[in-house]
């Protein structure tokens, strides 16, 4: 059996290694148009910023090391210019010598990846405007910084790569502005979860220009002028990071079936519309694990699994890809943001009957030094309680909780299941009731009618004509530092003694700082005959969103609530 693989990195290289482990006799040829077959593309921004200092650390495998271990015939600087499915051949151009030859195959795996979107903006061909896809791009950016010593940079696009590059350009000594056409950075998050990031990165010196579009780049002697829909910026260099699109020119020319967005359509075995051609990685259309609908989610983890699954099926094993849920994590300076499953936009687009809860939980026992709070948002399906998605922003322990919730989604667990998870506990690592357990408890309380809730976006519509009561149960100093307009203050520890001041004929909308004390208040009120609703996420969430800044979300002073 002869297998030809077009493209290395995550999907192609993992497919090649798996093929060899399953079949020692197969002839395996891996073709890569660049110089590198397996490199840490997710680590590229950190070489720019100096966190990774050795170029060699970015290269996971060389052609020589791959051949030594797996006996795979790796050919770099070899670009496949066409595929002929009828006669099962590929036409290859040697980019060093310009020669062209054909190679036959029994099975073909396409792993061309994705390419950065370079929008048709006037002036975008300036050599001070960069994109980041591969190792040569990284070296080019680093060399430019070292040789030209730029002082300012504009990053166009506030997604994962854009924010990672903004951090690392800042670490390299540049003053950085991020331009994002959406109302928030890190698109997989909802706006209300991105607000903490907005505030935090500003404290690190980043400037954000949200809801702005780049209209043109203008070259001048002293640098670049970036013309925006709402003004103009000066920059010594620009990074375009406005997303990627599947690199499917070969597949299209070969007549393979593509999605409306241009991704290669595959079945669960990673087979294309041609039975002898498989496709994996950032070039393929995926099925969303939660909704079952088609989508496009370019991530390294799914690409690796898809490469393995394609190899399994070529070798006769019955292996299938069960969908992508988009689990991802971002380091932005010392902050961590993570997401898995659906956000609200996706849940609405899928027509799901869902609700959401907000929590503000400590990373570990608060009496043990170094605890910091994290913001959690968990989406669940009404009726069943099935977990649909989660977003977490904070510092220590964010990735761990998001991984647990990602596993819960994959296992189709419900809120009730979250309450029963037995997770590791010791004071330096967690609390006896882990934040994941707490999310289950909050959802379960809603589903069983122990509490009603309203959200930050409902507050503005609450009547201020005296027909309802807005009640703030924080301490007097907390209330005086800021509160919802029209809210009266009765601290929780005094509430039972002041119930007579409240009118049972009026619905009561209660808030505290995070939603915990107000939950306790609602339990007191409801058992005393009051109609009560709790503000999910509390004043902290409301204020963070409505002012687009939290109080102080650094680990030592997490949003005004010092942890001892």
XYZ file of C-alpha atoms in Angstrom:
564
model
C 0.000 0.000 0.000
C 1.273 3.447 -0.964
C -0.036 6.484 0.911
C 0.788 10.046 -0.090
C 0.176 12.822 2.458
C 0.015 16.448 1.367
C 0.968 18.738 4.234
C 2.538 18.076 7.609
C 2.161 19.830 10.982
C -0.684 18.527 13.174
C -2.916 16.532 10.840
C -0.505 15.222 8.232
C 2.342 14.355 10.589
C 0.059 12.563 13.057
C -1.495 10.584 10.183
C 1.943 9.545 8.924
C 3.113 8.409 12.373
C -0.095 6.463 13.012
C 0.078 4.796 9.598
C 3.555 3.526 10.305
C 2.612 2.236 13.748
C -0.223 0.280 12.161
C 1.525 -0.892 9.002
C 5.278 -1.476 8.899
C 5.211 -2.398 5.196
C 3.294 0.599 3.814
C 5.099 3.090 1.583
C 4.406 6.511 3.106
C 5.391 9.762 1.389
C 4.817 13.100 3.132
C 5.002 16.176 0.883
C 5.445 19.639 2.373
C 5.832 22.818 0.339
C 7.676 24.558 3.180
C 10.879 23.729 5.016
C 9.222 22.288 8.125
C 7.000 19.236 8.496
C 6.142 19.337 12.189
C 6.434 22.510 14.193
C 4.829 24.164 17.198
C 2.628 26.635 15.350
C 0.718 27.439 18.539
C 4.034 28.496 20.070
C 5.026 30.921 17.317
C 3.865 34.125 19.087
C 6.034 33.264 22.094
C 9.191 33.258 19.976
C 8.326 36.773 18.820
C 7.944 37.899 22.434
C 11.091 36.164 23.652
C 9.425 33.581 25.900
C 10.847 30.912 23.583
C 14.429 31.846 22.797
C 15.796 28.959 20.737
C 14.567 28.586 17.152
C 15.144 24.844 17.363
C 12.503 24.531 20.085
C 9.827 25.383 17.515
C 10.680 22.358 15.373
C 9.137 19.161 16.727
C 10.396 16.829 14.010
C 12.825 17.199 11.118
C 12.673 15.117 7.916
C 15.683 13.204 9.214
C 14.280 12.482 12.677
C 10.897 11.528 11.229
C 12.533 9.104 8.824
C 14.741 7.634 11.539
C 11.810 6.858 13.794
C 9.002 6.103 11.329
C 10.692 5.435 7.980
C 8.458 7.995 6.324
C 9.770 9.492 3.100
C 9.542 13.185 3.928
C 10.051 15.626 1.069
C 10.166 19.326 1.928
C 10.006 22.218 -0.551
C 7.741 20.004 -2.663
C 4.488 21.658 -3.716
C 1.669 19.533 -5.059
C 0.215 21.535 -7.933
C -2.561 19.123 -8.928
C -4.345 15.924 -7.988
C -5.860 13.543 -10.547
C -8.306 11.262 -8.714
C -9.106 9.259 -11.873
C -5.607 7.868 -12.296
C -4.642 8.418 -8.647
C -1.613 10.614 -9.161
C -0.329 13.899 -7.798
C 1.825 16.348 -9.739
C 4.667 17.756 -7.658
C 6.884 20.788 -8.243
C 10.300 20.909 -6.616
C 10.440 24.496 -5.362
C 14.243 24.507 -5.179
C 15.002 23.200 -8.651
C 11.775 23.957 -10.518
C 11.400 20.389 -11.753
C 8.001 18.688 -11.993
C 7.164 15.015 -11.606
C 4.231 12.730 -10.820
C 3.701 10.368 -7.913
C 1.048 7.657 -7.781
C -0.940 6.719 -4.698
C -3.292 4.077 -3.403
C -4.605 6.404 -0.718
C -4.165 10.168 -0.449
C -4.459 12.330 2.674
C -4.952 16.074 2.270
C -3.668 18.177 5.139
C -3.092 21.612 3.567
C -4.257 23.530 6.633
C -5.612 27.064 6.584
C -4.212 30.321 5.319
C -4.488 33.757 6.944
C -7.192 35.972 5.523
C -5.581 38.996 3.923
C -8.479 41.346 3.186
C -8.288 43.578 0.103
C -7.403 46.695 2.075
C -5.603 49.418 0.102
C -1.928 49.485 1.051
C -1.913 46.009 2.627
C 1.047 44.936 0.482
C 3.480 47.113 2.467
C 6.452 45.084 3.734
C 5.812 46.353 7.273
C 2.474 44.529 7.338
C 2.765 40.902 8.466
C 0.681 37.770 8.900
C 1.561 34.762 11.050
C 1.056 31.236 9.749
C 4.357 29.379 9.922
C 7.947 29.449 11.148
C 9.289 31.661 8.317
C 6.586 34.236 9.153
C 7.738 34.148 12.780
C 11.403 34.624 11.934
C 10.508 37.470 9.595
C 8.611 39.330 12.346
C 11.321 38.727 14.943
C 14.075 39.838 12.558
C 12.153 42.990 11.675
C 11.801 43.881 15.361
C 15.490 43.242 16.046
C 16.739 45.144 12.983
C 14.294 48.064 12.709
C 13.503 48.536 16.413
C 9.853 49.549 15.872
C 8.188 51.343 18.760
C 4.511 50.960 17.875
C 2.398 48.183 16.400
C -1.210 47.738 15.366
C -2.729 44.264 15.548
C -5.773 43.971 13.298
C -8.040 41.324 14.822
C -8.592 40.456 18.476
C -8.918 36.675 18.205
C -6.671 34.125 19.871
C -3.623 34.737 17.664
C -4.201 38.490 17.622
C -4.288 38.727 21.407
C -1.313 36.384 21.835
C 0.662 38.500 19.393
C -0.469 41.708 21.106
C 0.907 40.366 24.384
C 4.177 39.237 22.854
C 4.736 42.417 20.864
C 4.213 44.284 24.145
C 6.773 42.010 25.812
C 9.134 42.808 22.935
C 8.905 46.469 23.940
C 6.309 47.857 21.532
C 3.291 49.998 22.282
C 0.418 47.950 20.852
C -3.102 48.800 19.721
C -5.605 46.048 18.888
C -8.264 46.920 16.303
C -11.319 44.643 16.370
C -14.495 45.079 14.320
C -16.627 43.182 16.865
C -17.665 44.706 20.197
C -15.260 42.447 22.084
C -12.027 40.518 21.741
C -11.708 36.705 21.742
C -14.686 35.873 19.542
C -15.575 32.482 21.091
C -16.399 34.330 24.319
C -19.599 36.274 24.774
C -19.306 40.019 25.302
C -20.138 39.797 28.989
C -17.213 37.420 29.569
C -14.753 39.408 27.461
C -15.211 42.584 29.499
C -12.800 41.399 32.192
C -10.195 40.885 29.475
C -10.809 44.386 28.125
C -10.119 45.953 31.492
C -7.170 43.739 32.303
C -5.236 44.244 29.063
C -5.639 48.006 29.398
C -3.806 47.784 32.728
C -0.995 46.073 30.787
C -0.695 48.958 28.358
C -2.717 47.602 25.433
C -5.063 49.978 23.677
C -8.291 48.516 22.306
C -10.212 49.980 19.385
C -13.422 47.952 19.335
C -16.167 48.141 16.708
C -13.629 49.651 14.315
C -12.755 48.603 10.766
C -9.505 49.204 8.910
C -10.202 51.155 5.728
C -6.691 51.590 4.359
C -2.970 51.580 5.090
C -0.934 54.572 4.035
C 2.840 54.433 3.771
C 4.771 57.447 5.027
C 8.438 58.121 5.630
C 8.177 57.759 9.379
C 5.928 54.669 9.356
C 2.416 53.565 8.519
C -0.895 55.313 8.930
C -3.801 52.979 9.634
C -7.067 54.541 8.548
C -10.002 53.328 10.647
C -13.735 53.802 10.389
C -13.452 56.014 13.484
C -10.098 57.725 13.120
C -6.468 57.058 12.347
C -3.512 55.331 14.006
C 0.228 55.607 13.464
C 2.317 52.427 13.561
C 5.795 51.209 12.768
C 4.443 47.739 11.947
C 1.106 45.967 11.550
C 0.033 42.372 12.127
C -3.028 41.181 10.235
C -4.846 38.552 12.261
C -8.411 38.684 10.990
C -8.951 34.942 10.781
C -8.109 32.045 8.504
C -9.783 30.229 5.660
C -9.327 26.617 4.553
C -6.596 26.173 1.943
C -8.569 24.021 -0.468
C -7.420 25.063 -3.931
C -6.114 21.554 -4.668
C -9.293 19.896 -3.438
C -11.489 22.175 -5.496
C -9.443 21.629 -8.652
C -9.624 17.867 -8.055
C -13.412 18.035 -7.976
C -13.825 17.129 -4.326
C -16.997 18.241 -2.587
C -16.632 21.486 -0.604
C -18.902 23.270 1.842
C -20.448 26.659 1.135
C -17.555 28.230 3.028
C -14.980 26.358 0.980
C -13.955 23.644 3.468
C -13.494 20.027 2.346
C -16.497 17.896 3.239
C -15.663 14.556 4.851
C -17.554 11.711 6.485
C -16.930 10.470 10.017
C -14.009 8.356 8.737
C -12.414 11.553 7.296
C -13.092 10.341 3.723
C -13.817 12.960 1.088
C -16.255 12.536 -1.799
C -13.548 10.370 -3.406
C -13.220 7.022 -1.632
C -9.415 6.998 -1.956
C -8.842 10.535 -0.675
C -9.004 11.570 2.970
C -8.734 15.073 4.423
C -7.864 16.272 7.905
C -7.118 19.405 9.905
C -7.873 23.050 9.302
C -9.042 22.484 5.717
C -12.071 20.322 6.564
C -15.653 21.005 7.537
C -16.522 19.613 10.955
C -19.717 18.617 12.705
C -20.432 20.566 15.872
C -20.567 18.020 18.677
C -23.285 19.854 20.623
C -25.654 20.862 17.822
C -24.863 18.258 15.179
C -24.656 21.034 12.599
C -21.791 21.572 10.136
C -19.144 24.140 10.991
C -15.547 25.219 10.659
C -13.282 25.175 13.735
C -9.517 25.152 12.991
C -7.785 23.769 16.104
C -4.677 21.641 16.651
C -6.317 19.037 18.900
C -9.032 18.054 16.426
C -6.477 18.041 13.584
C -4.320 15.517 15.443
C -7.288 13.259 16.159
C -8.498 13.476 12.565
C -5.063 12.469 11.263
C -5.096 9.432 13.522
C -8.636 8.496 12.451
C -7.813 8.782 8.741
C -4.826 6.483 9.257
C -6.955 3.997 11.194
C -9.483 3.715 8.395
C -6.849 3.418 5.673
C -5.446 0.484 7.657
C -8.842 -1.178 8.027
C -9.741 -0.096 11.553
C -13.240 1.191 12.173
C -12.508 4.604 13.674
C -14.762 7.662 13.494
C -14.595 11.344 14.319
C -17.491 12.343 16.539
C -17.393 16.096 16.170
C -15.667 19.236 17.394
C -16.785 21.277 20.389
C -14.223 24.068 20.096
C -12.352 23.702 23.389
C -9.652 26.375 23.508
C -7.626 28.348 26.023
C -5.787 31.651 25.818
C -2.971 33.087 27.920
C -3.003 36.869 27.852
C -0.239 38.151 30.118
C -1.088 36.509 33.480
C -4.787 36.084 32.693
C -6.348 32.939 31.278
C -9.504 32.708 29.179
C -10.990 29.365 28.163
C -14.115 28.222 26.345
C -15.741 24.979 25.278
C -18.993 24.101 23.573
C -21.528 26.732 22.592
C -21.572 30.441 23.348
C -24.840 32.339 23.327
C -24.609 33.318 19.663
C -24.192 29.684 18.645
C -26.960 28.475 20.976
C -29.378 31.034 19.546
C -28.381 30.219 15.955
C -29.026 26.527 16.657
C -32.477 27.324 18.017
C -31.781 25.734 21.396
C -33.946 26.442 24.433
C -31.156 27.375 26.820
C -30.379 29.406 29.904
C -27.139 30.503 31.536
C -25.616 30.973 34.954
C -22.747 33.160 36.131
C -20.476 32.332 39.030
C -17.512 34.039 40.645
C -15.495 31.376 42.397
C -12.096 31.105 44.047
C -9.381 29.010 42.422
C -8.726 27.234 45.717
C -9.618 27.449 49.399
C -9.633 31.118 50.306
C -7.809 30.595 53.589
C -4.816 29.173 51.715
C -2.541 31.937 50.351
C -2.670 32.942 46.720
C -6.299 32.289 45.842
C -7.790 34.296 42.995
C -11.312 34.452 41.671
C -12.488 33.341 38.255
C -15.607 34.277 36.318
C -17.616 31.338 34.994
C -20.488 31.312 32.546
C -22.198 27.995 31.888
C -24.932 27.427 29.316
C -27.421 24.605 29.790
C -30.474 23.242 28.044
C -33.743 24.002 29.772
C -35.724 20.925 30.693
C -32.886 18.420 30.439
C -30.164 20.400 32.209
C -27.634 19.208 29.607
C -24.459 21.292 29.652
C -24.079 23.121 26.322
C -21.089 25.368 26.802
C -18.798 27.097 29.266
C -16.588 30.174 29.352
C -14.119 30.996 32.121
C -11.915 34.052 32.627
C -9.477 34.424 35.500
C -6.039 33.423 36.605
C -5.086 30.209 38.391
C -7.145 27.070 37.731
C -9.134 28.286 34.724
C -7.838 25.638 32.326
C -8.531 22.818 34.798
C -12.194 23.789 35.264
C -12.760 24.291 31.547
C -11.272 20.855 30.843
C -13.694 19.281 33.318
C -16.631 21.075 31.707
C -15.392 20.087 28.239
C -15.420 16.473 29.394
C -18.918 16.947 30.800
C -20.129 18.212 27.436
C -18.486 15.310 25.599
C -20.187 12.873 27.972
C -23.572 14.649 27.645
C -23.644 15.283 31.382
C -26.338 17.379 33.027
C -26.219 19.909 35.836
C -27.217 17.163 38.255
C -24.183 15.190 37.126
C -21.918 18.174 37.809
C -23.068 18.235 41.425
C -21.979 14.622 41.836
C -18.506 14.882 40.282
C -15.853 13.859 42.757
C -12.974 16.191 41.955
C -9.594 16.424 43.636
C -9.513 18.651 46.697
C -6.800 20.029 48.915
C -6.591 23.673 50.036
C -3.787 24.628 47.596
C -5.735 23.260 44.616
C -9.468 23.679 45.077
C -12.323 23.889 47.560
C -14.436 21.050 48.897
C -17.138 22.365 46.577
C -15.230 22.907 43.347
C -16.395 25.714 41.010
C -17.627 23.006 38.625
C -19.759 21.492 41.408
C -21.027 24.985 42.236
C -22.136 25.513 38.633
C -24.174 22.319 38.929
C -25.721 23.467 42.210
C -26.718 26.857 40.762
C -28.326 25.302 37.685
C -30.047 22.657 39.780
C -31.495 25.361 42.066
C -32.943 27.119 39.024
C -34.387 23.956 37.510
C -36.010 22.859 40.770
C -37.564 26.294 41.401
C -35.531 27.146 44.487
C -34.478 30.402 42.886
C -35.448 32.667 40.013
C -32.843 34.787 38.271
C -32.475 37.778 36.008
C -29.412 38.952 34.108
C -27.358 42.113 33.661
C -29.134 42.883 30.380
C -32.538 42.759 32.142
C -31.721 45.433 34.728
C -32.266 48.448 32.489
C -35.832 47.271 31.746
C -36.822 46.888 35.398
C -39.434 49.545 36.289
C -38.338 52.390 38.526
C -41.910 53.539 39.235
C -42.203 51.868 42.631
C -44.003 48.765 41.335
C -40.977 46.572 42.119
C -38.247 46.630 44.742
C -34.577 46.631 43.845
C -32.663 45.310 46.838
C -28.893 45.348 47.364
C -27.773 43.051 50.197
C -24.088 43.954 50.218
C -22.430 45.806 53.049
C -22.845 49.568 53.317
C -19.281 50.318 52.103
C -19.771 48.052 49.072
C -23.076 49.746 48.285
C -21.553 53.198 48.592
C -18.768 52.339 46.141
C -21.398 51.822 43.457
C -24.861 50.326 43.050
C -27.745 49.839 40.656
C -29.822 52.959 40.279
C -32.880 52.802 42.485
C -31.682 49.908 44.655
C -32.199 50.094 48.415
C -29.540 48.664 50.701
C -30.245 46.125 53.433
C -27.106 44.075 54.211
C -27.719 40.334 54.257
C -26.854 39.930 57.934
C -29.592 42.443 58.796
C -32.223 41.234 56.336
C -34.303 39.052 58.674
C -34.657 41.960 61.081
C -35.874 44.320 58.351
C -38.337 42.169 56.421
C -41.149 44.373 57.676
C -39.755 47.238 55.565
C -40.402 45.287 52.339
C -43.760 45.058 50.542
C -44.849 41.470 49.810
C -47.051 42.743 46.988
C -44.028 43.900 44.992
C -41.587 41.591 43.222
C -38.083 41.971 44.646
C -34.976 41.961 42.451
C -31.963 41.231 44.626
C -28.281 41.686 44.004
C -25.044 41.289 45.926
C -21.467 41.418 44.691
C -21.284 38.013 42.972
C -24.724 36.389 43.295
C -24.039 34.222 46.357
C -25.295 36.441 49.168
C -28.278 37.469 47.069
C -29.107 33.777 46.589
C -29.143 33.362 50.357
C -31.281 36.503 50.603
C -33.741 35.110 48.059
C -34.072 31.894 50.031
C -34.912 33.953 53.136
C -37.360 36.141 51.250
C -39.139 33.380 49.333
C -39.724 31.391 52.509
C -41.252 34.474 54.052
C -43.762 34.982 51.268
C -41.877 37.322 48.917
C -41.605 36.991 45.128
C -37.854 37.196 44.597
C -35.333 37.109 41.707
C -31.559 36.942 41.968
C -29.227 38.978 39.722
C -26.969 36.349 38.109
C -23.337 37.306 38.536
C -24.271 40.122 40.892
C -23.206 43.759 40.864
C -19.734 42.736 39.767
C -20.962 41.216 36.501
C -23.452 44.017 35.905
C -20.869 46.721 36.481
C -18.187 44.956 34.441
C -20.473 44.800 31.420
C -22.311 48.109 31.648
C -19.118 50.078 32.193
C -16.928 47.617 30.248
C -14.513 47.504 33.123
C -14.362 45.524 36.325
C -13.003 46.931 39.565
C -9.579 45.346 39.836
C -9.267 41.822 38.488
C -5.637 41.130 39.335
C -4.957 38.061 41.489
C -4.183 40.046 44.637
C -7.355 42.118 44.523
C -9.905 40.166 42.516
C -12.577 42.712 41.664
C -12.646 44.514 44.965
C -12.967 41.364 47.080
C -9.598 40.748 48.731
C -9.000 37.073 49.476
C -7.155 36.199 52.643
